[in-house]
mmCIF file of C-alpha atoms in Angstrom:
data_model
loop_
_atom_site.group_PDB
_atom_site.id
_atom_site.type_symbol
_atom_site.label_atom_id
_atom_site.label_comp_id
_atom_site.label_asym_id
_atom_site.label_seq_id
_atom_site.Cartn_x
_atom_site.Cartn_y
_atom_site.Cartn_z
ATOM 1 C CA UNK A 851 0.162 -0.052 -0.377
ATOM 2 C CA UNK A 852 1.217 3.615 -0.649
ATOM 3 C CA UNK A 853 2.157 5.739 2.110
ATOM 4 C CA UNK A 854 -1.256 8.045 2.830
ATOM 5 C CA UNK A 855 -0.817 10.988 5.302
ATOM 6 C CA UNK A 856 -3.334 10.219 8.039
ATOM 7 C CA UNK A 857 -3.689 14.525 9.294
ATOM 8 C CA UNK A 858 -4.950 15.445 5.681
ATOM 9 C CA UNK A 859 -8.503 14.710 3.983
ATOM 10 C CA UNK A 860 -7.979 12.228 0.991
ATOM 11 C CA UNK A 861 -9.995 13.934 -1.174
ATOM 12 C CA UNK A 862 -9.310 17.452 -0.242
ATOM 13 C CA UNK A 863 -6.218 17.512 0.659
ATOM 14 C CA UNK A 864 -7.137 19.736 3.923
ATOM 15 C CA UNK A 865 -5.002 19.988 7.006
ATOM 16 C CA UNK A 866 -6.699 19.112 10.184
ATOM 17 C CA UNK A 867 -6.022 17.613 13.951
ATOM 18 C CA UNK A 868 -6.809 14.280 14.544
ATOM 19 C CA UNK A 869 -10.059 14.836 16.150
ATOM 20 C CA UNK A 870 -11.931 16.725 12.975
ATOM 21 C CA UNK A 871 -11.116 14.085 10.320
ATOM 22 C CA UNK A 872 -13.154 10.755 10.498
ATOM 23 C CA UNK A 873 -11.598 7.623 8.977
ATOM 24 C CA UNK A 874 -13.169 5.482 6.625
ATOM 25 C CA UNK A 875 -15.116 2.987 8.924
ATOM 26 C CA UNK A 876 -14.546 -0.068 6.533
ATOM 27 C CA UNK A 877 -10.775 0.175 6.213
ATOM 28 C CA UNK A 878 -9.686 2.881 8.830
ATOM 29 C CA UNK A 879 -6.804 3.684 6.391
ATOM 30 C CA UNK A 880 -7.810 7.145 4.925
ATOM 31 C CA UNK A 881 -9.626 10.058 6.661
ATOM 32 C CA UNK A 882 -11.789 12.946 5.546
ATOM 33 C CA UNK A 883 -13.153 16.089 6.578
ATOM 34 C CA UNK A 884 -16.650 15.736 5.904
ATOM 35 C CA UNK A 885 -19.219 13.317 4.296
ATOM 36 C CA UNK A 886 -19.273 15.251 0.727
ATOM 37 C CA UNK A 887 -15.386 14.789 0.470
ATOM 38 C CA UNK A 888 -15.899 10.734 1.732
ATOM 39 C CA UNK A 889 -18.519 10.419 -1.247
ATOM 40 C CA UNK A 890 -16.688 12.367 -3.958
ATOM 41 C CA UNK A 891 -13.035 10.063 -3.525
ATOM 42 C CA UNK A 892 -15.378 6.996 -2.925
ATOM 43 C CA UNK A 893 -14.768 6.203 -6.695
ATOM 44 C CA UNK A 894 -10.867 6.242 -6.081
ATOM 45 C CA UNK A 895 -10.652 4.449 -2.776
ATOM 46 C CA UNK A 896 -13.248 1.788 -3.228
ATOM 47 C CA UNK A 897 -10.560 -0.693 -4.586
ATOM 48 C CA UNK A 898 -8.190 -0.376 -1.650
ATOM 49 C CA UNK A 899 -10.886 0.160 0.670
ATOM 50 C CA UNK A 900 -12.181 -3.813 0.062
ATOM 51 C CA UNK A 901 -8.843 -4.832 -0.219
ATOM 52 C CA UNK A 902 -7.903 -3.195 3.292
ATOM 53 C CA UNK A 903 -11.087 -4.439 4.638
ATOM 54 C CA UNK A 904 -10.484 -7.729 4.012
ATOM 55 C CA UNK A 905 -7.040 -7.550 5.599
ATOM 56 C CA UNK A 906 -8.586 -6.257 8.770
ATOM 57 C CA UNK A 907 -10.993 -9.293 8.860
ATOM 58 C CA UNK A 908 -8.481 -11.819 8.257
ATOM 59 C CA UNK A 909 -6.139 -10.508 10.965
ATOM 60 C CA UNK A 910 -9.059 -10.609 13.448
ATOM 61 C CA UNK A 911 -10.331 -13.953 12.397
ATOM 62 C CA UNK A 912 -6.798 -15.554 12.197
ATOM 63 C CA UNK A 913 -4.939 -13.813 15.084
ATOM 64 C CA UNK A 914 -3.655 -16.051 17.760
ATOM 65 C CA UNK A 915 -5.882 -16.602 20.665
ATOM 66 C CA UNK A 916 -4.344 -14.954 23.996
ATOM 67 C CA UNK A 917 -2.647 -17.429 26.341
ATOM 68 C CA UNK A 918 -4.416 -18.597 29.090
ATOM 69 C CA UNK A 919 -3.221 -16.666 32.259
ATOM 70 C CA UNK A 920 -0.273 -17.645 34.875
ATOM 71 C CA UNK A 921 -1.102 -19.227 38.103
ATOM 72 C CA UNK A 922 -0.840 -16.370 40.788
ATOM 73 C CA UNK A 923 1.636 -18.062 42.883
ATOM 74 C CA UNK A 924 3.830 -20.334 40.785
ATOM 75 C CA UNK A 925 3.869 -18.168 37.851
ATOM 76 C CA UNK A 926 3.520 -21.002 35.374
ATOM 77 C CA UNK A 927 0.728 -21.104 32.412
ATOM 78 C CA UNK A 928 -2.207 -22.462 33.741
ATOM 79 C CA UNK A 929 -3.333 -26.268 32.542
ATOM 80 C CA UNK A 930 -5.412 -26.430 29.462
ATOM 81 C CA UNK A 931 -7.308 -29.098 31.263
ATOM 82 C CA UNK A 932 -10.203 -27.328 33.367
ATOM 83 C CA UNK A 933 -9.976 -29.975 36.194
ATOM 84 C CA UNK A 934 -6.562 -29.070 36.863
ATOM 85 C CA UNK A 935 -7.320 -25.160 37.847
ATOM 86 C CA UNK A 936 -9.220 -24.407 41.078
ATOM 87 C CA UNK A 937 -11.105 -21.232 41.251
ATOM 88 C CA UNK A 938 -10.936 -19.089 44.428
ATOM 89 C CA UNK A 939 -14.418 -17.494 45.243
ATOM 90 C CA UNK A 940 -12.944 -15.303 48.057
ATOM 91 C CA UNK A 941 -10.476 -13.589 45.701
ATOM 92 C CA UNK A 942 -11.599 -14.315 42.230
ATOM 93 C CA UNK A 943 -8.135 -16.220 41.384
ATOM 94 C CA UNK A 944 -7.563 -19.404 39.273
ATOM 95 C CA UNK A 945 -4.796 -21.355 40.564
ATOM 96 C CA UNK A 946 -3.404 -24.465 39.341
ATOM 97 C CA UNK A 947 -4.226 -27.460 41.255
ATOM 98 C CA UNK A 948 -0.294 -28.357 42.552
ATOM 99 C CA UNK A 949 -0.296 -24.756 44.253
ATOM 100 C CA UNK A 950 -3.405 -25.731 46.006
ATOM 101 C CA UNK A 951 -2.282 -29.581 46.773
ATOM 102 C CA UNK A 952 0.980 -27.884 48.058
ATOM 103 C CA UNK A 953 -0.751 -25.224 50.055
ATOM 104 C CA UNK A 954 -2.822 -27.805 51.766
ATOM 105 C CA UNK A 955 0.428 -30.448 51.828
ATOM 106 C CA UNK A 956 2.879 -27.574 53.729
ATOM 107 C CA UNK A 957 0.271 -25.521 55.961
ATOM 108 C CA UNK A 958 -2.683 -28.102 56.473
ATOM 109 C CA UNK A 959 -4.774 -24.571 56.428
ATOM 110 C CA UNK A 960 -8.371 -24.299 55.558
ATOM 111 C CA UNK A 961 -8.055 -21.104 53.910
ATOM 112 C CA UNK A 962 -7.268 -19.319 50.334
ATOM 113 C CA UNK A 963 -3.421 -19.942 49.215
ATOM 114 C CA UNK A 964 -3.463 -16.551 47.388
ATOM 115 C CA UNK A 965 -5.442 -14.546 49.747
ATOM 116 C CA UNK A 966 -5.286 -16.415 52.795
ATOM 117 C CA UNK A 967 -9.363 -15.652 53.198
ATOM 118 C CA UNK A 968 -11.038 -18.753 55.371
ATOM 119 C CA UNK A 969 -12.634 -21.379 52.860
ATOM 120 C CA UNK A 970 -16.396 -21.365 53.996
ATOM 121 C CA UNK A 971 -17.438 -24.458 55.708
ATOM 122 C CA UNK A 972 -20.730 -24.541 54.657
ATOM 123 C CA UNK A 973 -22.237 -24.738 50.666
ATOM 124 C CA UNK A 974 -24.145 -21.234 51.693
ATOM 125 C CA UNK A 975 -21.281 -19.874 52.573
ATOM 126 C CA UNK A 976 -19.559 -20.823 49.168
ATOM 127 C CA UNK A 977 -22.403 -19.942 47.319
ATOM 128 C CA UNK A 978 -22.782 -16.237 48.777
ATOM 129 C CA UNK A 979 -19.215 -15.654 47.566
ATOM 130 C CA UNK A 980 -19.985 -16.565 44.361
ATOM 131 C CA UNK A 981 -22.970 -14.518 43.708
ATOM 132 C CA UNK A 982 -21.051 -11.583 45.335
ATOM 133 C CA UNK A 983 -18.115 -12.076 42.635
ATOM 134 C CA UNK A 984 -20.820 -12.598 39.923
ATOM 135 C CA UNK A 985 -22.387 -9.215 41.209
ATOM 136 C CA UNK A 986 -18.795 -7.663 40.455
ATOM 137 C CA UNK A 987 -18.844 -9.245 36.980
ATOM 138 C CA UNK A 988 -16.319 -12.029 37.541
ATOM 139 C CA UNK A 989 -16.402 -14.010 34.548
ATOM 140 C CA UNK A 990 -15.043 -17.119 36.236
ATOM 141 C CA UNK A 991 -17.617 -16.645 39.000
ATOM 142 C CA UNK A 992 -20.272 -16.658 36.569
ATOM 143 C CA UNK A 993 -19.219 -19.455 34.635
ATOM 144 C CA UNK A 994 -18.937 -21.191 37.827
ATOM 145 C CA UNK A 995 -22.134 -20.454 39.421
ATOM 146 C CA UNK A 996 -24.130 -21.400 36.265
ATOM 147 C CA UNK A 997 -22.227 -24.807 36.029
ATOM 148 C CA UNK A 998 -23.934 -25.139 39.372
ATOM 149 C CA UNK A 999 -27.346 -24.263 37.938
ATOM 150 C CA UNK A 1000 -27.046 -26.513 35.206
ATOM 151 C CA UNK A 1001 -25.659 -29.735 37.237
ATOM 152 C CA UNK A 1002 -27.046 -28.925 40.713
ATOM 153 C CA UNK A 1003 -23.924 -28.478 42.600
ATOM 154 C CA UNK A 1004 -23.467 -27.271 45.889
ATOM 155 C CA UNK A 1005 -27.097 -27.377 46.878
ATOM 156 C CA UNK A 1006 -28.320 -24.998 44.054
ATOM 157 C CA UNK A 1007 -31.477 -25.914 42.567
ATOM 158 C CA UNK A 1008 -31.391 -26.912 38.738
ATOM 159 C CA UNK A 1009 -32.299 -23.880 36.441
ATOM 160 C CA UNK A 1010 -30.979 -24.670 32.862
ATOM 161 C CA UNK A 1011 -32.614 -21.057 31.959
ATOM 162 C CA UNK A 1012 -30.434 -19.577 34.580
ATOM 163 C CA UNK A 1013 -27.499 -21.600 33.603
ATOM 164 C CA UNK A 1014 -27.524 -20.397 30.270
ATOM 165 C CA UNK A 1015 -28.009 -17.012 31.091
ATOM 166 C CA UNK A 1016 -25.105 -17.026 33.423
ATOM 167 C CA UNK A 1017 -22.740 -18.750 30.588
ATOM 168 C CA UNK A 1018 -24.057 -16.258 27.845
ATOM 169 C CA UNK A 1019 -23.525 -12.988 29.864
ATOM 170 C CA UNK A 1020 -19.857 -14.979 30.935
ATOM 171 C CA UNK A 1021 -19.122 -15.348 27.168
ATOM 172 C CA UNK A 1022 -19.943 -12.087 25.966
ATOM 173 C CA UNK A 1023 -17.349 -10.866 28.867
ATOM 174 C CA UNK A 1024 -14.834 -12.883 27.233
ATOM 175 C CA UNK A 1025 -14.719 -16.579 29.172
ATOM 176 C CA UNK A 1026 -13.814 -19.051 25.992
ATOM 177 C CA UNK A 1027 -15.296 -21.986 28.385
ATOM 178 C CA UNK A 1028 -18.944 -20.603 28.427
ATOM 179 C CA UNK A 1029 -19.200 -20.833 25.034
#
């Protein structure tokens, strides 16, 4: 692609600061000072615009997904297998199961290995923590609570509709496991 000056209108060449010029919505490669200039320049720009819009679309679809987070205790990548990750309802952290077991083995403590908050002894206490995290838009808590509603876990009554609502909300906020 040829070099384009992003601080001038592509049609009339009028200089402008970044705020007054509006970028082409499809390719975001050229800018215009108004709709009239955009319409006048469209025949010249159409071919380049379609090509650039296709490139942007391909980049979005084929980009490498971000890696999973790291365990906040050992700083190793969290495993891909969901059964090897434990969600902590107190601080909202996901820990590798190795760090959870190591903490239980070394300290024999009934608290969170990350924030040291005591683990609730009842299902109701755990559920209240999870619901508090859901209200704070914690996507992992939404996914977890949806799982509990779907499979009747931790004394939660089975409610498919509520489970799907929670999973859908978590997916919209970026939880890949909720899709």
